mmCIF file of N, CA and C in Angstrom:
data_model
loop_
_atom_site.group_PDB
_atom_site.id
_atom_site.type_symbol
_atom_site.label_atom_id
_atom_site.label_comp_id
_atom_site.label_asym_id
_atom_site.label_seq_id
_atom_site.Cartn_x
_atom_site.Cartn_y
_atom_site.Cartn_z
ATOM 1 N N UNK A 1 -21.784 9.509 15.942
ATOM 2 C CA UNK A 1 -20.602 8.704 16.195
ATOM 3 C C UNK A 1 -19.364 9.585 16.131
ATOM 4 N N UNK A 2 -18.387 9.334 17.003
ATOM 5 C CA UNK A 2 -17.209 10.164 17.090
ATOM 6 C C UNK A 2 -16.071 9.710 16.187
ATOM 7 N N UNK A 3 -16.139 8.526 15.593
ATOM 8 C CA UNK A 3 -15.057 8.047 14.719
ATOM 9 C C UNK A 3 -15.106 8.844 13.437
ATOM 10 N N UNK A 4 -13.934 9.375 13.044
ATOM 11 C CA UNK A 4 -13.890 10.266 11.885
ATOM 12 C C UNK A 4 -13.009 9.787 10.742
ATOM 13 N N UNK A 5 -12.089 8.886 11.012
ATOM 14 C CA UNK A 5 -11.071 8.580 9.997
ATOM 15 C C UNK A 5 -10.410 7.244 10.280
ATOM 16 N N UNK A 6 -9.872 6.646 9.231
ATOM 17 C CA UNK A 6 -8.967 5.507 9.383
ATOM 18 C C UNK A 6 -7.577 6.107 9.385
ATOM 19 N N UNK A 7 -6.809 5.819 10.421
ATOM 20 C CA UNK A 7 -5.499 6.472 10.557
ATOM 21 C C UNK A 7 -4.385 5.566 10.011
ATOM 22 N N UNK A 8 -4.401 4.274 10.400
ATOM 23 C CA UNK A 8 -3.324 3.352 10.038
ATOM 24 C C UNK A 8 -3.909 2.022 9.630
ATOM 25 N N UNK A 9 -3.326 1.416 8.592
ATOM 26 C CA UNK A 9 -3.608 0.037 8.206
ATOM 27 C C UNK A 9 -2.280 -0.704 8.254
ATOM 28 N N UNK A 10 -2.255 -1.842 8.929
ATOM 29 C CA UNK A 10 -1.027 -2.653 9.031
ATOM 30 C C UNK A 10 -0.894 -3.539 7.802
ATOM 31 N N UNK A 11 0.262 -3.467 7.171
ATOM 32 C CA UNK A 11 0.559 -4.301 5.999
ATOM 33 C C UNK A 11 1.672 -5.280 6.390
ATOM 34 N N UNK A 12 1.385 -6.581 6.417
ATOM 35 C CA UNK A 12 2.371 -7.544 6.858
ATOM 36 C C UNK A 12 3.424 -7.816 5.782
ATOM 37 N N UNK A 13 4.691 -7.600 6.141
ATOM 38 C CA UNK A 13 5.809 -7.766 5.225
ATOM 39 C C UNK A 13 6.907 -8.606 5.867
ATOM 40 N N UNK A 14 7.776 -9.156 5.069
ATOM 41 C CA UNK A 14 8.875 -9.938 5.586
ATOM 42 C C UNK A 14 10.178 -9.116 5.723
ATOM 43 N N UNK A 15 10.309 -8.061 4.928
ATOM 44 C CA UNK A 15 11.523 -7.252 4.913
ATOM 45 C C UNK A 15 11.084 -5.779 4.837
ATOM 46 N N UNK A 16 11.178 -5.047 5.950
ATOM 47 C CA UNK A 16 10.703 -3.682 5.997
ATOM 48 C C UNK A 16 11.471 -2.747 5.040
ATOM 49 N N UNK A 17 12.745 -2.963 4.863
ATOM 50 C CA UNK A 17 13.499 -2.103 3.946
ATOM 51 C C UNK A 17 13.055 -2.317 2.509
ATOM 52 N N UNK A 18 12.890 -3.560 2.108
ATOM 53 C CA UNK A 18 12.422 -3.843 0.739
ATOM 54 C C UNK A 18 11.002 -3.281 0.536
ATOM 55 N N UNK A 19 10.139 -3.475 1.512
ATOM 56 C CA UNK A 19 8.765 -2.949 1.395
ATOM 57 C C UNK A 19 8.775 -1.429 1.354
ATOM 58 N N UNK A 20 9.565 -0.814 2.213
ATOM 59 C CA UNK A 20 9.645 0.665 2.225
ATOM 60 C C UNK A 20 10.104 1.177 0.861
ATOM 61 N N UNK A 21 11.111 0.564 0.298
ATOM 62 C CA UNK A 21 11.573 0.965 -1.030
ATOM 63 C C UNK A 21 10.490 0.829 -2.081
ATOM 64 N N UNK A 22 9.718 -0.259 -2.035
ATOM 65 C CA UNK A 22 8.610 -0.437 -2.979
ATOM 66 C C UNK A 22 7.566 0.648 -2.842
ATOM 67 N N UNK A 23 7.108 0.873 -1.641
ATOM 68 C CA UNK A 23 6.031 1.835 -1.437
ATOM 69 C C UNK A 23 6.477 3.277 -1.711
ATOM 70 N N UNK A 24 7.734 3.589 -1.419
ATOM 71 C CA UNK A 24 8.231 4.963 -1.664
ATOM 72 C C UNK A 24 8.710 5.114 -3.121
ATOM 73 N N UNK A 25 9.600 4.251 -3.570
ATOM 74 C CA UNK A 25 10.206 4.417 -4.894
ATOM 75 C C UNK A 25 9.282 4.046 -6.050
ATOM 76 N N UNK A 26 8.516 3.001 -5.879
ATOM 77 C CA UNK A 26 7.663 2.554 -6.981
ATOM 78 C C UNK A 26 6.265 3.180 -6.940
ATOM 79 N N UNK A 27 5.661 3.205 -5.745
ATOM 80 C CA UNK A 27 4.292 3.753 -5.637
ATOM 81 C C UNK A 27 4.269 5.278 -5.416
ATOM 82 N N UNK A 28 5.397 5.849 -4.987
ATOM 83 C CA UNK A 28 5.460 7.286 -4.798
ATOM 84 C C UNK A 28 4.941 7.749 -3.452
ATOM 85 N N UNK A 29 4.831 6.853 -2.466
ATOM 86 C CA UNK A 29 4.382 7.228 -1.133
ATOM 87 C C UNK A 29 5.485 8.023 -0.436
ATOM 88 N N UNK A 30 5.113 8.668 0.660
ATOM 89 C CA UNK A 30 6.092 9.383 1.469
ATOM 90 C C UNK A 30 6.287 8.659 2.803
ATOM 91 N N UNK A 31 7.472 8.795 3.358
ATOM 92 C CA UNK A 31 7.771 8.207 4.649
ATOM 93 C C UNK A 31 7.200 9.112 5.735
ATOM 94 N N UNK A 32 6.341 8.566 6.575
ATOM 95 C CA UNK A 32 5.732 9.334 7.651
ATOM 96 C C UNK A 32 6.522 9.199 8.936
ATOM 97 N N UNK A 33 6.956 7.971 9.205
ATOM 98 C CA UNK A 33 7.668 7.726 10.465
ATOM 99 C C UNK A 33 8.518 6.480 10.337
ATOM 100 N N UNK A 34 9.709 6.554 10.881
ATOM 101 C CA UNK A 34 10.576 5.388 10.970
ATOM 102 C C UNK A 34 11.249 5.470 12.354
ATOM 103 N N UNK A 35 11.004 4.454 13.166
ATOM 104 C CA UNK A 35 11.421 4.565 14.546
ATOM 105 C C UNK A 35 11.628 3.185 15.150
ATOM 106 N N UNK A 36 12.701 3.040 15.905
ATOM 107 C CA UNK A 36 12.957 1.761 16.573
ATOM 108 C C UNK A 36 13.161 1.980 18.081
ATOM 109 N N UNK A 37 12.402 2.908 18.623
ATOM 110 C CA UNK A 37 12.534 3.247 20.037
ATOM 111 C C UNK A 37 12.012 2.124 20.961
ATOM 112 N N UNK A 38 11.161 1.245 20.463
ATOM 113 C CA UNK A 38 10.701 0.095 21.263
ATOM 114 C C UNK A 38 11.605 -1.077 20.912
ATOM 115 N N UNK A 39 12.290 -1.636 21.912
ATOM 116 C CA UNK A 39 13.228 -2.745 21.647
ATOM 117 C C UNK A 39 12.559 -3.907 20.883
ATOM 118 N N UNK A 40 13.194 -4.341 19.793
ATOM 119 C CA UNK A 40 12.691 -5.457 19.022
ATOM 120 C C UNK A 40 11.571 -5.109 18.048
ATOM 121 N N UNK A 41 11.206 -3.855 17.961
ATOM 122 C CA UNK A 41 10.103 -3.465 17.081
ATOM 123 C C UNK A 41 10.504 -2.216 16.294
ATOM 124 N N UNK A 42 10.450 -2.318 14.995
ATOM 125 C CA UNK A 42 10.767 -1.164 14.127
ATOM 126 C C UNK A 42 9.472 -0.706 13.463
ATOM 127 N N UNK A 43 9.145 0.538 13.634
ATOM 128 C CA UNK A 43 7.938 1.137 13.095
ATOM 129 C C UNK A 43 8.304 1.844 11.787
ATOM 130 N N UNK A 44 7.736 1.376 10.683
ATOM 131 C CA UNK A 44 7.942 2.014 9.369
ATOM 132 C C UNK A 44 6.559 2.326 8.833
ATOM 133 N N UNK A 45 6.300 3.626 8.638
ATOM 134 C CA UNK A 45 4.971 4.060 8.228
ATOM 135 C C UNK A 45 5.075 4.934 6.980
ATOM 136 N N UNK A 46 4.271 4.624 5.995
ATOM 137 C CA UNK A 46 4.241 5.378 4.719
ATOM 138 C C UNK A 46 2.797 5.732 4.380
ATOM 139 N N UNK A 47 2.637 6.693 3.496
ATOM 140 C CA UNK A 47 1.291 7.033 3.014
ATOM 141 C C UNK A 47 1.373 7.725 1.657
ATOM 142 N N UNK A 48 0.284 7.689 0.919
ATOM 143 C CA UNK A 48 0.266 8.440 -0.328
ATOM 144 C C UNK A 48 0.450 9.924 -0.034
ATOM 145 N N UNK A 49 1.200 10.612 -0.875
ATOM 146 C CA UNK A 49 1.417 12.055 -0.644
ATOM 147 C C UNK A 49 0.067 12.765 -0.622
ATOM 148 N N UNK A 50 -0.163 13.518 0.448
ATOM 149 C CA UNK A 50 -1.443 14.225 0.602
ATOM 150 C C UNK A 50 -2.529 13.377 1.209
ATOM 151 N N UNK A 51 -2.281 12.083 1.441
ATOM 152 C CA UNK A 51 -3.299 11.188 2.024
ATOM 153 C C UNK A 51 -3.391 11.338 3.510
ATOM 154 N N UNK A 52 -4.451 10.818 4.068
ATOM 155 C CA UNK A 52 -4.637 10.873 5.538
ATOM 156 C C UNK A 52 -4.432 9.514 6.195
ATOM 157 N N UNK A 53 -4.573 8.435 5.437
ATOM 158 C CA UNK A 53 -4.388 7.104 6.006
ATOM 159 C C UNK A 53 -3.004 6.607 5.684
ATOM 160 N N UNK A 54 -2.309 6.114 6.706
ATOM 161 C CA UNK A 54 -0.955 5.606 6.527
ATOM 162 C C UNK A 54 -0.946 4.090 6.574
ATOM 163 N N UNK A 55 0.073 3.495 5.974
ATOM 164 C CA UNK A 55 0.294 2.068 6.035
ATOM 165 C C UNK A 55 1.540 1.841 6.923
ATOM 166 N N UNK A 56 1.399 0.968 7.890
ATOM 167 C CA UNK A 56 2.524 0.568 8.719
ATOM 168 C C UNK A 56 3.000 -0.773 8.225
ATOM 169 N N UNK A 57 4.254 -0.861 7.871
ATOM 170 C CA UNK A 57 4.851 -2.093 7.316
ATOM 171 C C UNK A 57 5.320 -2.940 8.462
ATOM 172 N N UNK A 58 4.522 -3.930 8.840
ATOM 173 C CA UNK A 58 4.737 -4.687 10.080
ATOM 174 C C UNK A 58 5.337 -6.064 9.846
ATOM 175 N N UNK A 59 6.137 -6.500 10.809
ATOM 176 C CA UNK A 59 6.753 -7.837 10.798
ATOM 177 C C UNK A 59 6.438 -8.588 12.076
ATOM 178 N N UNK A 60 5.728 -7.991 12.998
ATOM 179 C CA UNK A 60 5.617 -8.533 14.352
ATOM 180 C C UNK A 60 4.283 -9.190 14.716
ATOM 181 N N UNK A 61 3.336 -9.287 13.832
ATOM 182 C CA UNK A 61 2.065 -9.945 14.125
ATOM 183 C C UNK A 61 2.082 -11.366 13.607
ATOM 184 N N UNK A 62 2.162 -12.336 14.496
ATOM 185 C CA UNK A 62 2.169 -13.753 14.092
ATOM 186 C C UNK A 62 0.921 -14.119 13.323
ATOM 187 N N UNK A 63 -0.187 -13.493 13.676
ATOM 188 C CA UNK A 63 -1.477 -13.817 13.001
ATOM 189 C C UNK A 63 -1.606 -13.148 11.631
ATOM 190 N N UNK A 64 -0.617 -12.341 11.251
ATOM 191 C CA UNK A 64 -0.626 -11.671 9.952
ATOM 192 C C UNK A 64 0.679 -11.995 9.219
ATOM 193 N N UNK A 65 0.785 -13.167 8.601
ATOM 194 C CA UNK A 65 2.031 -13.452 7.884
ATOM 195 C C UNK A 65 2.214 -12.557 6.672
ATOM 196 N N UNK A 66 3.462 -12.309 6.338
ATOM 197 C CA UNK A 66 3.792 -11.499 5.168
ATOM 198 C C UNK A 66 3.044 -11.995 3.950
ATOM 199 N N UNK A 67 2.410 -11.064 3.230
ATOM 200 C CA UNK A 67 1.705 -11.406 2.017
ATOM 201 C C UNK A 67 0.241 -11.787 2.227
ATOM 202 N N UNK A 68 -0.251 -11.715 3.436
ATOM 203 C CA UNK A 68 -1.639 -12.173 3.717
ATOM 204 C C UNK A 68 -2.680 -11.067 3.540
ATOM 205 N N UNK A 69 -2.278 -9.819 3.303
ATOM 206 C CA UNK A 69 -3.240 -8.729 3.188
ATOM 207 C C UNK A 69 -4.028 -8.836 1.873
ATOM 208 N N UNK A 70 -5.353 -8.716 1.983
ATOM 209 C CA UNK A 70 -6.258 -8.671 0.840
ATOM 210 C C UNK A 70 -7.283 -7.553 1.104
ATOM 211 N N UNK A 71 -7.779 -6.965 0.067
ATOM 212 C CA UNK A 71 -8.852 -6.003 0.241
ATOM 213 C C UNK A 71 -8.442 -4.552 0.433
ATOM 214 N N UNK A 72 -7.159 -4.250 0.380
ATOM 215 C CA UNK A 72 -6.730 -2.864 0.488
ATOM 216 C C UNK A 72 -6.976 -2.216 -0.883
ATOM 217 N N UNK A 73 -7.698 -1.099 -0.874
ATOM 218 C CA UNK A 73 -8.059 -0.418 -2.119
ATOM 219 C C UNK A 73 -7.469 0.985 -2.088
ATOM 220 N N UNK A 74 -6.683 1.316 -3.088
ATOM 221 C CA UNK A 74 -6.106 2.663 -3.257
ATOM 222 C C UNK A 74 -6.882 3.388 -4.311
ATOM 223 N N UNK A 75 -7.179 4.643 -4.082
ATOM 224 C CA UNK A 75 -7.937 5.447 -5.012
ATOM 225 C C UNK A 75 -7.079 6.205 -5.989
ATOM 226 N N UNK A 76 -7.551 6.365 -7.216
ATOM 227 C CA UNK A 76 -6.848 7.100 -8.253
ATOM 228 C C UNK A 76 -7.818 8.006 -8.991
ATOM 229 N N UNK A 77 -7.390 9.211 -9.294
ATOM 230 C CA UNK A 77 -8.215 10.123 -10.104
ATOM 231 C C UNK A 77 -8.046 9.877 -11.576
ATOM 232 N N UNK A 78 -6.960 9.235 -11.979
ATOM 233 C CA UNK A 78 -6.707 8.910 -13.379
ATOM 234 C C UNK A 78 -6.021 7.548 -13.427
ATOM 235 N N UNK A 79 -6.838 6.503 -13.352
ATOM 236 C CA UNK A 79 -6.291 5.138 -13.200
ATOM 237 C C UNK A 79 -5.431 4.723 -14.377
ATOM 238 N N UNK A 80 -5.769 5.093 -15.577
ATOM 239 C CA UNK A 80 -4.974 4.700 -16.747
ATOM 240 C C UNK A 80 -3.582 5.330 -16.702
ATOM 241 N N UNK A 81 -3.501 6.606 -16.379
ATOM 242 C CA UNK A 81 -2.204 7.291 -16.286
ATOM 243 C C UNK A 81 -1.396 6.700 -15.118
ATOM 244 N N UNK A 82 -2.022 6.450 -13.980
ATOM 245 C CA UNK A 82 -1.326 5.890 -12.836
ATOM 246 C C UNK A 82 -0.858 4.475 -13.148
ATOM 247 N N UNK A 83 -1.696 3.681 -13.792
ATOM 248 C CA UNK A 83 -1.327 2.320 -14.185
ATOM 249 C C UNK A 83 -0.074 2.350 -15.078
ATOM 250 N N UNK A 84 -0.079 3.205 -16.091
ATOM 251 C CA UNK A 84 1.053 3.295 -17.020
ATOM 252 C C UNK A 84 2.328 3.748 -16.310
ATOM 253 N N UNK A 85 2.194 4.711 -15.405
ATOM 254 C CA UNK A 85 3.354 5.213 -14.652
ATOM 255 C C UNK A 85 3.915 4.121 -13.740
ATOM 256 N N UNK A 86 3.030 3.380 -13.063
ATOM 257 C CA UNK A 86 3.492 2.346 -12.172
ATOM 258 C C UNK A 86 4.112 1.172 -12.907
ATOM 259 N N UNK A 87 3.546 0.794 -14.059
ATOM 260 C CA UNK A 87 4.150 -0.248 -14.871
ATOM 261 C C UNK A 87 5.542 0.163 -15.289
ATOM 262 N N UNK A 88 5.728 1.427 -15.687
ATOM 263 C CA UNK A 88 7.039 1.923 -16.083
ATOM 264 C C UNK A 88 8.031 1.875 -14.922
ATOM 265 N N UNK A 89 7.539 1.948 -13.698
ATOM 266 C CA UNK A 89 8.404 1.869 -12.529
ATOM 267 C C UNK A 89 8.647 0.428 -12.083
ATOM 268 N N UNK A 90 8.054 -0.526 -12.757
ATOM 269 C CA UNK A 90 8.287 -1.922 -12.449
ATOM 270 C C UNK A 90 7.232 -2.600 -11.584
ATOM 271 N N UNK A 91 6.091 -1.943 -11.331
ATOM 272 C CA UNK A 91 5.023 -2.585 -10.562
ATOM 273 C C UNK A 91 4.323 -3.580 -11.492
ATOM 274 N N UNK A 92 4.148 -4.779 -10.988
ATOM 275 C CA UNK A 92 3.525 -5.835 -11.802
ATOM 276 C C UNK A 92 2.045 -5.967 -11.451
ATOM 277 N N UNK A 93 1.188 -5.750 -12.451
ATOM 278 C CA UNK A 93 -0.248 -5.837 -12.307
ATOM 279 C C UNK A 93 -0.772 -7.175 -12.843
ATOM 280 N N UNK A 94 -1.944 -7.562 -12.355
ATOM 281 C CA UNK A 94 -2.601 -8.765 -12.899
ATOM 282 C C UNK A 94 -3.121 -8.499 -14.289
ATOM 283 N N UNK A 95 -3.297 -7.266 -14.649
ATOM 284 C CA UNK A 95 -3.781 -6.876 -15.978
ATOM 285 C C UNK A 95 -4.096 -5.395 -15.978
ATOM 286 N N UNK A 96 -4.477 -4.824 -17.114
ATOM 287 C CA UNK A 96 -4.781 -3.418 -17.198
ATOM 288 C C UNK A 96 -6.116 -3.129 -16.455
ATOM 289 N N UNK A 97 -6.400 -1.851 -16.223
ATOM 290 C CA UNK A 97 -7.657 -1.488 -15.569
ATOM 291 C C UNK A 97 -8.851 -1.986 -16.371
ATOM 292 N N UNK A 98 -9.854 -2.481 -15.667
ATOM 293 C CA UNK A 98 -11.059 -3.016 -16.279
ATOM 294 C C UNK A 98 -12.285 -2.361 -15.636
ATOM 295 N N UNK A 99 -13.228 -1.980 -16.459
ATOM 296 C CA UNK A 99 -14.476 -1.423 -15.968
ATOM 297 C C UNK A 99 -15.196 -2.495 -15.135
ATOM 298 N N UNK A 100 -15.645 -2.078 -13.914
ATOM 299 C CA UNK A 100 -16.367 -2.981 -13.046
ATOM 300 C C UNK A 100 -17.773 -2.414 -12.739
ATOM 301 N N UNK A 101 -18.727 -3.258 -12.408
ATOM 302 C CA UNK A 101 -20.063 -2.745 -12.113
ATOM 303 C C UNK A 101 -20.114 -1.867 -10.827
ATOM 304 N N UNK A 102 -19.153 -2.086 -9.902
ATOM 305 C CA UNK A 102 -19.165 -1.357 -8.643
ATOM 306 C C UNK A 102 -18.205 -0.171 -8.616
ATOM 307 N N UNK A 103 -17.456 0.009 -9.657
ATOM 308 C CA UNK A 103 -16.481 1.137 -9.700
ATOM 309 C C UNK A 103 -16.251 1.505 -11.162
ATOM 310 N N UNK A 104 -15.723 2.677 -11.362
ATOM 311 C CA UNK A 104 -15.438 3.102 -12.730
ATOM 312 C C UNK A 104 -14.478 2.146 -13.404
ATOM 313 N N UNK A 105 -13.380 1.810 -12.728
ATOM 314 C CA UNK A 105 -12.375 0.932 -13.313
ATOM 315 C C UNK A 105 -11.417 0.536 -12.191
ATOM 316 N N UNK A 106 -10.848 -0.684 -12.289
ATOM 317 C CA UNK A 106 -9.856 -1.085 -11.310
ATOM 318 C C UNK A 106 -8.923 -2.147 -11.841
ATOM 319 N N UNK A 107 -7.791 -2.302 -11.137
ATOM 320 C CA UNK A 107 -6.807 -3.325 -11.446
ATOM 321 C C UNK A 107 -6.130 -3.745 -10.155
ATOM 322 N N UNK A 108 -5.402 -4.838 -10.186
ATOM 323 C CA UNK A 108 -4.797 -5.378 -8.973
ATOM 324 C C UNK A 108 -3.302 -5.570 -9.185
ATOM 325 N N UNK A 109 -2.510 -5.242 -8.153
ATOM 326 C CA UNK A 109 -1.091 -5.523 -8.200
ATOM 327 C C UNK A 109 -0.673 -6.132 -6.866
ATOM 328 N N UNK A 110 0.502 -6.719 -6.835
ATOM 329 C CA UNK A 110 1.047 -7.322 -5.628
ATOM 330 C C UNK A 110 2.283 -6.529 -5.181
ATOM 331 N N UNK A 111 2.450 -6.395 -3.874
ATOM 332 C CA UNK A 111 3.701 -5.800 -3.399
ATOM 333 C C UNK A 111 4.745 -6.923 -3.349
ATOM 334 N N UNK A 112 5.992 -6.630 -2.966
ATOM 335 C CA UNK A 112 7.042 -7.678 -3.003
ATOM 336 C C UNK A 112 6.739 -8.914 -2.170
ATOM 337 N N UNK A 113 5.876 -8.797 -1.150
ATOM 338 C CA UNK A 113 5.536 -9.951 -0.324
ATOM 339 C C UNK A 113 4.313 -10.677 -0.790
ATOM 340 N N UNK A 114 3.616 -10.167 -1.830
ATOM 341 C CA UNK A 114 2.409 -10.811 -2.315
ATOM 342 C C UNK A 114 1.141 -10.261 -1.733
ATOM 343 N N UNK A 115 1.202 -9.157 -0.976
ATOM 344 C CA UNK A 115 -0.020 -8.513 -0.536
ATOM 345 C C UNK A 115 -0.766 -8.001 -1.760
ATOM 346 N N UNK A 116 -2.060 -8.293 -1.847
ATOM 347 C CA UNK A 116 -2.870 -7.950 -2.993
ATOM 348 C C UNK A 116 -3.516 -6.587 -2.787
ATOM 349 N N UNK A 117 -3.227 -5.662 -3.692
ATOM 350 C CA UNK A 117 -3.705 -4.283 -3.556
ATOM 351 C C UNK A 117 -4.465 -3.898 -4.817
ATOM 352 N N UNK A 118 -5.638 -3.315 -4.609
ATOM 353 C CA UNK A 118 -6.501 -2.875 -5.707
ATOM 354 C C UNK A 118 -6.244 -1.384 -5.960
ATOM 355 N N UNK A 119 -6.085 -1.020 -7.219
ATOM 356 C CA UNK A 119 -6.036 0.395 -7.630
ATOM 357 C C UNK A 119 -7.376 0.641 -8.311
ATOM 358 N N UNK A 120 -8.119 1.609 -7.794
ATOM 359 C CA UNK A 120 -9.485 1.851 -8.265
ATOM 360 C C UNK A 120 -9.681 3.329 -8.633
ATOM 361 N N UNK A 121 -10.356 3.539 -9.758
ATOM 362 C CA UNK A 121 -10.704 4.897 -10.166
ATOM 363 C C UNK A 121 -11.704 5.476 -9.178
ATOM 364 N N UNK A 122 -11.477 6.694 -8.759
ATOM 365 C CA UNK A 122 -12.424 7.340 -7.812
ATOM 366 C C UNK A 122 -13.653 7.788 -8.538
#
C-alpha cells in the first residue's frame, strides 16, 4: 500500500483565533500555516513541535460543528510531567492520568470548544 502517513486532521472550532491561542500557547504546538487566500475561508494549521501530523482548525464544515471532535489521541513520552505542565498552563483535564488496559496511562482534556482530546503515554 502506498499510504504512508496521516497529514492533517480537521478540528472543528467556533473561533480560530481562540483555538490557535489554545493550541500554541497552552499545548505548545507550532503554527504551520495561516492563510486566507481562498475567499471566505481561513486556513489555520498547527502541530506538535517535531510532529508530522497537523491539525487544521476549521469553521467551514456544516457536518462538523465546533466541539464535535472525539477520539483524537496525542502521544506523550512522559504523561505525568506533561499533565502537570499543561495544568499549570490552564488546561482543564477530566482527571489525572490513569493506567488503562490498552495503554500505559491516559487522561482527557477539552479544548475551548469542547473537542475531547486524549493524552496518552507512548
